[in-house]
Short mmCIF file of C-alpha atoms and ligand atoms in Angstrom, two decimals:
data_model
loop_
_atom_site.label_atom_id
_atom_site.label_comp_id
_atom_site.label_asym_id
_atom_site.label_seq_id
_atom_site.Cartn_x
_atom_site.Cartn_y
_atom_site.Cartn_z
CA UNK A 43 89.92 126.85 83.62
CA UNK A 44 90.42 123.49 81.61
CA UNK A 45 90.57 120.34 82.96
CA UNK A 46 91.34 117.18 81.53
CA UNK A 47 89.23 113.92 81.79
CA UNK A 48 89.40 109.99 80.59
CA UNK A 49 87.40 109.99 77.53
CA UNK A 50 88.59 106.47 76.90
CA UNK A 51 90.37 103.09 77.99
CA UNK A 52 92.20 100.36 76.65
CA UNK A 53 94.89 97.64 77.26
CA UNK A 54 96.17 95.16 75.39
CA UNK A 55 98.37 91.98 76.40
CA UNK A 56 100.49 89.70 73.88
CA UNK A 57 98.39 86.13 73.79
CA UNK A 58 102.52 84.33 74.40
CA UNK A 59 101.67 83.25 78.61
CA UNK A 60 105.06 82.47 80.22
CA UNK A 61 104.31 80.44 83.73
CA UNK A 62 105.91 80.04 86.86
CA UNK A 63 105.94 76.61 85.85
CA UNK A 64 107.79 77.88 82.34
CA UNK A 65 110.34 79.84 84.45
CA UNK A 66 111.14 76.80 87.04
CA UNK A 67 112.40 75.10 83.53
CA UNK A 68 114.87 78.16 82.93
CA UNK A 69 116.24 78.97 85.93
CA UNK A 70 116.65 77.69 89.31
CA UNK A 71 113.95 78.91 91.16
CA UNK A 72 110.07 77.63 92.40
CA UNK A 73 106.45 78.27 91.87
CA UNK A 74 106.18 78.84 95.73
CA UNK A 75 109.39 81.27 95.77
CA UNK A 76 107.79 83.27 93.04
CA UNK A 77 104.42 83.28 93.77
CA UNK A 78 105.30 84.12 98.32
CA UNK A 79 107.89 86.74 96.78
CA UNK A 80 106.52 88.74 93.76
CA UNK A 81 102.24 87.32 94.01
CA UNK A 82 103.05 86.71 89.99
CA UNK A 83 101.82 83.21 88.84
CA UNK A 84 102.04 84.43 85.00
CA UNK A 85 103.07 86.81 82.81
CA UNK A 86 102.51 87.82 79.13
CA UNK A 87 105.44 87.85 76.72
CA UNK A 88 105.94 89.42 73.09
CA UNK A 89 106.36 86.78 70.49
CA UNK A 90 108.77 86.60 67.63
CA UNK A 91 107.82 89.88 65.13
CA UNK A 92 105.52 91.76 68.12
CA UNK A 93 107.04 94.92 69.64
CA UNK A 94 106.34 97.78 71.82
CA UNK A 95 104.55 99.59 69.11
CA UNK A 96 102.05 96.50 68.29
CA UNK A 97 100.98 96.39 71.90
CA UNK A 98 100.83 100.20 71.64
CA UNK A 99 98.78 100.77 68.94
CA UNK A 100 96.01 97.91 69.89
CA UNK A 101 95.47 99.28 73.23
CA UNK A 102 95.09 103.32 71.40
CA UNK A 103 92.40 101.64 69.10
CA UNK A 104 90.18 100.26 72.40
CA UNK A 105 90.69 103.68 74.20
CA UNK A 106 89.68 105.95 70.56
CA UNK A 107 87.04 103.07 69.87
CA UNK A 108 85.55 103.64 73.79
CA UNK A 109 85.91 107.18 73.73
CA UNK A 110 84.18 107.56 70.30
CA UNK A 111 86.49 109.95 69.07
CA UNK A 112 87.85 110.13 65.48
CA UNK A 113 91.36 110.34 64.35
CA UNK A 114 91.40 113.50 63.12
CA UNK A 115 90.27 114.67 66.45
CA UNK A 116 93.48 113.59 68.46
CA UNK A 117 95.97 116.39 68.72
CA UNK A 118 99.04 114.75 69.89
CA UNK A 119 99.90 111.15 70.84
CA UNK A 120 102.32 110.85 73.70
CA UNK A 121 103.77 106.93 74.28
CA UNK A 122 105.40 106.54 77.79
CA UNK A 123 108.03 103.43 77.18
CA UNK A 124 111.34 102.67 78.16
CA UNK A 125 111.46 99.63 75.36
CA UNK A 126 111.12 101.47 72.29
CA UNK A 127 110.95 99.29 68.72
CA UNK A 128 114.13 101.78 67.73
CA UNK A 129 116.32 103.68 69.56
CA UNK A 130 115.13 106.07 67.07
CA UNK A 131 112.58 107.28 66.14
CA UNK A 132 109.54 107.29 68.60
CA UNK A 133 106.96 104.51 69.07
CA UNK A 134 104.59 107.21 69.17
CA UNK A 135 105.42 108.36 65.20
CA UNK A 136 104.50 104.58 64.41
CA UNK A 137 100.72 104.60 66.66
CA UNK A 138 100.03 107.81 64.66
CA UNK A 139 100.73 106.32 61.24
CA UNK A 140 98.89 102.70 61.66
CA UNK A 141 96.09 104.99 63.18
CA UNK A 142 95.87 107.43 60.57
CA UNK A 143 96.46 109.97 63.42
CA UNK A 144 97.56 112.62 60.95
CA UNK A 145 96.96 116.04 62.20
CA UNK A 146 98.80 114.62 65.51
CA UNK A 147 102.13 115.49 67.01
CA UNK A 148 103.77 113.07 68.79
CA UNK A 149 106.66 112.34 71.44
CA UNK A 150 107.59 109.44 73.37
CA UNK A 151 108.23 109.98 77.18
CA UNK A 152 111.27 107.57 78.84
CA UNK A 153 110.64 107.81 82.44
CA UNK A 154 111.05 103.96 82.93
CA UNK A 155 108.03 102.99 85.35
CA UNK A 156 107.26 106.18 85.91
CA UNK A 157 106.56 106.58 82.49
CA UNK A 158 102.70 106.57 82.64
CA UNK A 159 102.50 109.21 85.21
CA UNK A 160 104.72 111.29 83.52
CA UNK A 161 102.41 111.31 80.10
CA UNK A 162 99.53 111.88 82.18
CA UNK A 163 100.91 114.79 83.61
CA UNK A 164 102.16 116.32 80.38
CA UNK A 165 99.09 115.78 78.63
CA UNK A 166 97.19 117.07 81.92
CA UNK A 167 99.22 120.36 81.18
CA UNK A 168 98.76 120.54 77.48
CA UNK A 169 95.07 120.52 77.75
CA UNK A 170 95.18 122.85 81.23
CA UNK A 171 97.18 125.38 78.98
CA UNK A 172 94.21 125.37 76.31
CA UNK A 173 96.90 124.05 73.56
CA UNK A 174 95.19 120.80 73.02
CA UNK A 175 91.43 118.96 73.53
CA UNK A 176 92.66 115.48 72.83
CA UNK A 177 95.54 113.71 73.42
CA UNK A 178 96.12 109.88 73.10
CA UNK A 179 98.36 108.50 76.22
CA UNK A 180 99.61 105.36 75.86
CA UNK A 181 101.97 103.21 78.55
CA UNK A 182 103.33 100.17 76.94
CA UNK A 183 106.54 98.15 77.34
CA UNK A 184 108.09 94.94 76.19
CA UNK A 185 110.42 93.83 79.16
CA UNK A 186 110.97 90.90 78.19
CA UNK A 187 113.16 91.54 74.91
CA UNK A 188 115.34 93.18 77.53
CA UNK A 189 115.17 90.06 80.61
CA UNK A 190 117.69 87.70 80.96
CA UNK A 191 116.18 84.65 81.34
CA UNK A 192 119.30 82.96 83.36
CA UNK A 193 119.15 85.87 85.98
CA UNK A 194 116.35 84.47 88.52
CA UNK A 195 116.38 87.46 90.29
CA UNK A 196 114.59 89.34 87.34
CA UNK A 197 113.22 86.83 85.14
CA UNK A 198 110.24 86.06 87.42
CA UNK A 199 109.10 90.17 87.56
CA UNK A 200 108.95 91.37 84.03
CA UNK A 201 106.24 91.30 81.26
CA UNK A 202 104.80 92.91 77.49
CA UNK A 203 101.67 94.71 77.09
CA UNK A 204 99.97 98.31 76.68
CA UNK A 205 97.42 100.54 78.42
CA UNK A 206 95.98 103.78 76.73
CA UNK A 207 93.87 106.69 77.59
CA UNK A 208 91.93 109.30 75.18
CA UNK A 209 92.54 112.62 77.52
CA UNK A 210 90.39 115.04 76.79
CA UNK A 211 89.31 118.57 77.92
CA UNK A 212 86.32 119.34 80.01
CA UNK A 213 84.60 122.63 81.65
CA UNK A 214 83.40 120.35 84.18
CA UNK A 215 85.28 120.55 87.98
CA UNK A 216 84.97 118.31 89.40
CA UNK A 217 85.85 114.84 87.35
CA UNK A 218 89.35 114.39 85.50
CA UNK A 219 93.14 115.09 86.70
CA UNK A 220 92.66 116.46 89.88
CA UNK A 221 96.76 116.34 90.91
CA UNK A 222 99.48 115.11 89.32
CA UNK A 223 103.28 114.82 90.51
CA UNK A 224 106.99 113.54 89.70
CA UNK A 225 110.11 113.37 91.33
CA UNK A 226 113.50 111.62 90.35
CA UNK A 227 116.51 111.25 92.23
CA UNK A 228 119.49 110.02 89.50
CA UNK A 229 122.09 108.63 92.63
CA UNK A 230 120.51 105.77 91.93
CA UNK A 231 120.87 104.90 88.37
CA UNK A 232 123.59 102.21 89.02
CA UNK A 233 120.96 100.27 90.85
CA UNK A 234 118.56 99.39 87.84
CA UNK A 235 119.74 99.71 84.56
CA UNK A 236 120.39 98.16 80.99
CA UNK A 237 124.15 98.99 80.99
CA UNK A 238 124.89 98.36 77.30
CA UNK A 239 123.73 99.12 73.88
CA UNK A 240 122.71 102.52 74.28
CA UNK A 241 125.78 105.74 73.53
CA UNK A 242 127.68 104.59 76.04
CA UNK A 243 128.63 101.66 74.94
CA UNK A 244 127.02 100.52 71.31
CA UNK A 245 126.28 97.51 70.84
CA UNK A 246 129.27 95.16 69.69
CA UNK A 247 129.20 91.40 68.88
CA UNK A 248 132.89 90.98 69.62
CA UNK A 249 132.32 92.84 73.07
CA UNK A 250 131.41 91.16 76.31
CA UNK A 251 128.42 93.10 76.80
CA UNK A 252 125.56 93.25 78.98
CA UNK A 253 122.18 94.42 77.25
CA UNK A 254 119.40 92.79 79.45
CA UNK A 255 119.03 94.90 82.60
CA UNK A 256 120.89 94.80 86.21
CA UNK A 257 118.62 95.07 89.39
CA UNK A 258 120.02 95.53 92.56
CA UNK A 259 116.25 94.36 93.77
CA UNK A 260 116.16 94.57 97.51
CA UNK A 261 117.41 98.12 97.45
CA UNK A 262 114.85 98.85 94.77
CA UNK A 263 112.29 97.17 96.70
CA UNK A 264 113.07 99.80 99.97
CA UNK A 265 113.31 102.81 97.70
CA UNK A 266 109.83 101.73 96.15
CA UNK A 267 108.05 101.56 99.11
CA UNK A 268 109.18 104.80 100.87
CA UNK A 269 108.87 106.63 97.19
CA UNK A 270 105.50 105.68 96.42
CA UNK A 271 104.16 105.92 100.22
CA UNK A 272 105.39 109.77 100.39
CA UNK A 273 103.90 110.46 97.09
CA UNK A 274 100.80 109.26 97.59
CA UNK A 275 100.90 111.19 100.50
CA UNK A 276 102.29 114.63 99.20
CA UNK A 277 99.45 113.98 95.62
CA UNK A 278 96.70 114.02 98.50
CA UNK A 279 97.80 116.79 100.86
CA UNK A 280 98.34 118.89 97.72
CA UNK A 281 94.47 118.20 96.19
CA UNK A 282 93.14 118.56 99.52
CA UNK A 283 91.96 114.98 99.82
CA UNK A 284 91.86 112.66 102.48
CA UNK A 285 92.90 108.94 102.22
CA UNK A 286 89.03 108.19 102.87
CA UNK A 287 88.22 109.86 100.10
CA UNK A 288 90.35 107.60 97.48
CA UNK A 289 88.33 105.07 96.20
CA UNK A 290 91.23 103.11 95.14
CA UNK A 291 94.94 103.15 95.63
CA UNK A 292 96.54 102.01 92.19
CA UNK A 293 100.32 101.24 92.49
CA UNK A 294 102.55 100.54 89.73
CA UNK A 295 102.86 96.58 89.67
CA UNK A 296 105.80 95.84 90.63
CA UNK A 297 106.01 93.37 93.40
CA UNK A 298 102.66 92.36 95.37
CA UNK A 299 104.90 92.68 98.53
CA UNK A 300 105.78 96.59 97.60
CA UNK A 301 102.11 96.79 96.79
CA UNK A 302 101.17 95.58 100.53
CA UNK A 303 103.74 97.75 102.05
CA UNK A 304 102.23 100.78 100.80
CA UNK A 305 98.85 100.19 100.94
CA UNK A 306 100.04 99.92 105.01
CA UNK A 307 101.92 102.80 105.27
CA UNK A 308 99.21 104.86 103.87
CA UNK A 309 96.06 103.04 105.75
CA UNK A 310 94.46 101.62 102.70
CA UNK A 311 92.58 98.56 103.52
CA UNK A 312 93.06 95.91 100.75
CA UNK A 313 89.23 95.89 99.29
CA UNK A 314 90.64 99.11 97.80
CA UNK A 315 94.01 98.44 96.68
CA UNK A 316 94.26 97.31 92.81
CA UNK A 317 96.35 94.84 91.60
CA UNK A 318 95.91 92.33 89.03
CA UNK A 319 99.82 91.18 89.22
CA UNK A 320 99.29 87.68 89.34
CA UNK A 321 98.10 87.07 86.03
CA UNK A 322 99.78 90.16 84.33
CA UNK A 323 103.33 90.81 86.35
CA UNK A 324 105.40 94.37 85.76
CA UNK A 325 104.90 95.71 82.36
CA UNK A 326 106.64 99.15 83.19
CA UNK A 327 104.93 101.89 82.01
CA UNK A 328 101.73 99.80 80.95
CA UNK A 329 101.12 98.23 84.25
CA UNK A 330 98.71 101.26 85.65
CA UNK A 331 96.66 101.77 82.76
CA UNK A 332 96.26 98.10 82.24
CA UNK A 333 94.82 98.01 85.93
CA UNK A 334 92.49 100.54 85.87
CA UNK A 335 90.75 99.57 82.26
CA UNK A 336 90.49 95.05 83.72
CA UNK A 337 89.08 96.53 86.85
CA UNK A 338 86.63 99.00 85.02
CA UNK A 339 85.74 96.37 82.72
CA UNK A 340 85.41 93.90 85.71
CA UNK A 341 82.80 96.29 87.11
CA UNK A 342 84.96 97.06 90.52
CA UNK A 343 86.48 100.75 89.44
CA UNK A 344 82.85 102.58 88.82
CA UNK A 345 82.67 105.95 86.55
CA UNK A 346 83.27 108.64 89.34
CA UNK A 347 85.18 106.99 91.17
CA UNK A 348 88.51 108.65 92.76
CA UNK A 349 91.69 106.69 91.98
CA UNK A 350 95.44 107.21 93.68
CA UNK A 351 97.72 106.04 90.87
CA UNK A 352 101.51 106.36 92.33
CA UNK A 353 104.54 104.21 90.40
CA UNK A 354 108.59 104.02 90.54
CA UNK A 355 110.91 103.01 88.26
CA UNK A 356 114.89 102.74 87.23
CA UNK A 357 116.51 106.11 87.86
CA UNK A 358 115.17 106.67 90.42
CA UNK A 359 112.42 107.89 89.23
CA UNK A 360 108.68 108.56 90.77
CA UNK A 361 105.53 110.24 90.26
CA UNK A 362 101.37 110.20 91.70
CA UNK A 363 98.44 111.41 90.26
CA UNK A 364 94.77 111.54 92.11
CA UNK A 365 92.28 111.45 88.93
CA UNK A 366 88.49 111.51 89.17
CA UNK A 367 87.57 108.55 86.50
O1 UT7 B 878 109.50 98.24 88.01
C1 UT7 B 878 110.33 98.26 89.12
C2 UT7 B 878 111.51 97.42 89.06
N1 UT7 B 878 111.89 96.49 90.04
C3 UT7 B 878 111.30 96.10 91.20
O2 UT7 B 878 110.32 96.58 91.64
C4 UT7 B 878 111.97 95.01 91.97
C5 UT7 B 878 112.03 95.23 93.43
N2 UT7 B 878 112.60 94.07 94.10
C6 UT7 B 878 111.94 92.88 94.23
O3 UT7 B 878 110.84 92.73 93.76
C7 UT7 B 878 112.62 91.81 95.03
O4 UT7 B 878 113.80 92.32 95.60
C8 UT7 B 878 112.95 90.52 94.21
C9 UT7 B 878 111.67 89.78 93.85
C10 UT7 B 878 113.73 90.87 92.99
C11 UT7 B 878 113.79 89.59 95.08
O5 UT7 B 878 113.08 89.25 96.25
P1 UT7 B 878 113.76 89.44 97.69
O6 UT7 B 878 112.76 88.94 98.67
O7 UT7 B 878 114.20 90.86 97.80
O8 UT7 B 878 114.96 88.43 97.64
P2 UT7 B 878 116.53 88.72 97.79
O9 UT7 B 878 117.07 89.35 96.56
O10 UT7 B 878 116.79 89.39 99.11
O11 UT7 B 878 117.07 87.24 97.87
C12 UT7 B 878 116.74 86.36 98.96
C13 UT7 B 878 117.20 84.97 98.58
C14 UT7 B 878 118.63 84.93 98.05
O12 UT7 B 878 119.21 83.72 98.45
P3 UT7 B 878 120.21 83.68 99.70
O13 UT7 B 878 121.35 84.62 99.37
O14 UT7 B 878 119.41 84.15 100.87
O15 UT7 B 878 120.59 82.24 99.78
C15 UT7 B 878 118.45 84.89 96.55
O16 UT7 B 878 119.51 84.28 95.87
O17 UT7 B 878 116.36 84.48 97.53
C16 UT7 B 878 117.19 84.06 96.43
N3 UT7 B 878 116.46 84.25 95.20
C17 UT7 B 878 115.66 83.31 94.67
N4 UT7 B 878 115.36 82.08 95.07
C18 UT7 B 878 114.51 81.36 94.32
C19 UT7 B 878 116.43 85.36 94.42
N5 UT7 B 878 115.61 85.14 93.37
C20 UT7 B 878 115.12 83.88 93.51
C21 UT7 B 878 114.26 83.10 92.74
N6 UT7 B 878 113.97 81.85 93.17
N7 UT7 B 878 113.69 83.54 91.61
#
C-alpha cells in the first residue's frame, strides 16, 4: 500500500503590504474594529501585472527546490484556486510551462477555500492508486482583484499569495496523508459569491454588474465554525486519532475569531493552534499551505509532527485532512 508524503514546501506572498491603516483611508472603518474583529493588521496584495499564476509558480519552485526533485520527475501539477489568471485555461497549464514541467498533466481544482484540501486529497488518491509518485500541489489565490474596496465588510479579510507542496509516494506507514475529507452543501451559494462575469451573466460594460464578491459574513462566520469543528472531528475519529495526539490544529485563515471558536469546540489549547493571520489575512486556497511552510521555517511545526488542517469556503464547501509532516 502507497502512501503519500510532503517531499517539499513553499509559499510565496506579493511584496504590495496593504495596512489597516491603508484600509481606514478607503473605507469607513478602524484599526481597532479590524484588528478585535478579524486579528488581521496587514495583508499582501498583487500589484499591477502579478496574478494568480506568478504567486503560483514561485511558491512550486521553493517546494521542487526543498524537495530536491527535478522537473521531469513531477507527474501532474494540480493548482487549487478560485482566482484563476483566465477563465480559461488552467493556472496549472501556465506553472507547468514556466517550470519546464513537461511530462506533467495538469488540472486546476475550484473548491473556493476548500480548495487546498481538495488537491491534497486528489493527489493523496493518485499516488494511493499507484498512478503517480509526484505530484506538485499548489493553493494560491489573488482575492484582491476580486474585493471591493468600498464594501468594509470584505475589504478588511482578503489577500494574494501561494503555498505549494511536492507530494510524493512512500512505502513508509506511518508519515504522510494519514486522512483526508470533503463535504459541500450548495444551499448556500447565495451567501458568498462573485455574482457576475462568469456564464451567467458575462461580463458587460453597459450592464450594472457586480464582479467583486457578496458575503453575507455573519452567517458565513456560524457555518464556518460548526463546519470545520465537525470535520476536524469526523478526520480524527476516522484515522483513529485522538485530539492529544494532533500536534497542531491548522484552520483555514479566515477570521482569528472562527479560528478561536474552533480551536474551543474541539479542546485545542492555543500553543497548538496555527495562525499567522495578522500579518498574512485570507488568501483562500493558499492560506493553509502558507501556514504550515512560515511555521516550519520558524522552527515551531517540527518534521514528524501530526498536523489537523480543516478549511471552508463559498459554496458551502468544506474539507480536513490529518497529515504526518
Ligand atoms: O474564506 C472564507 C470567507 N469568509 C469568511 O470567513 C468571513 C466570515 N465572517 C466574518 O469574518 C465576519 O462576519 C466579518 C469580519 C465579515 C464581520 O464581522 P462581524 O463581527 O460578523 O460583524 P457584523 O457583520 O455582524 O457587523 C457588526 C457591525 C455592523 O454595524 P451595526 O449594524 O451593528 O451598526 C456593521 O456595519 O459592524 C459593522 N461593520 C464594521 N464596522 C467597522 C462591519 N464591517 C465593519 C468594518 N469596520 N470594517
Amino acid at each position: 500500500m502507497y502512501r503519500s508524503i510532503i517531499r517539499g514546501i513553499g509559499s510565496h506572498l506579493p511584496q504590495n503590504r496593504l495596512t489597516n491603516a491603508d484600509i481606514e483611508k478607503m473605507v469607513d472603518t478602524s484599526d481597532a474594529w479590524i484588528t478585535s474583529r478579524t486579528g488581521i493588521s496587514e495583508r499582501r496584495i498583487a500589484s499591477p501585472g502579478e496574478a494568480t499564476s506568478n504567486f503560483a509558480t514561485e511558491a512550486a519552485k521553493k517546494a521542487m527546490d526543498q524537495a530536491g526533485i527535478s522537473a521531469e520527475d513531477i507527474e501532474m501539477v494540480i493548482v487549487a484556486t478560485e482566482t484563476p489568471d483566465y477563465l480559461f485555461p488552467p493556472v496549472a497549464v501556465i506553472v507547468q510551462h514556466r517550470l519546464g514541467l513537461n511530462k506533467a498533466g495538469v488540472m486546476d481544482i475550484h473548491a473556493t477555500c476548500a480548495g487546498f484540501i481538495t488537491a491534497l486529497q486528489t493527489a493523496d488518491q493518485y499516488i494511493r492508486s499507484g498512478m503517480y509518485q509526484n505530484i506538485l500541489v499548489i493553493g494560491a489565490d489573488t482575492l484582491s482583484r476580486f474585493t471591493d474596496y468600498t464594501d468594509r465588510s470584505t475589504c478588511i479579510l482578503f489577500a494574494d499569495g501561494a503555498g505549494a507542496l511536492v507530494v510524493s509516494r512512500s512505502e513508509t506507514e506511518d508519515i504522510g496523508i494519514i486522512h483526508t475529507a470533503t463535504h459541500a452543501n450548495g444551499e448556500h451559494v447565495q451567501s458568498l459569491l462573485i455574482p457576475s462575469g462568469g456564464s451567467l451573466d458575462p461580463f458587460n460594460p453597459s450592464k450594472e454588474q457586480k464582479t467583486t464578491m457578496y458575503m453575507d459574513g455573519p452567517k458565513i462566520f456560524k457555518l464556518a465554525v460548526s463546519v470545520m469543528s465537525e470535520t476536524a472531528k469526523e478526520v480524527l475519529d476516522k484515522s483513529g486519532y485522538s485530539v492529544d495526539q494532533v500536534n497542531f490544529l491548522i484552520p483555514h485563515q479566515a477570521n482569528q475569531r472562527i479560528i478561536d471558536a474552533v480551536a474551543k469546540n474541539m479542546d485545542v489549547p492555543q500553543e497548538k493552534v496555527i495562525s499567522n493571520i495578522k500579518y498574512v489575512g485570507n488568501n483562500s486556497s493558499a492560506t493553509i499551505p502558507i501556514a504550515i511552510d512560515a511555521n516550519m521555517k520558524a522552527g515551531k511545526i517540527k518534521k514528524g509532527d501530526t498536523l489537523l488542517l480543516v478549511a471552508f469556503g463559498a459554496g458551502l464547501i468544506w474539507g480536513g485532512a490529518l497529515i504526518k509532516i
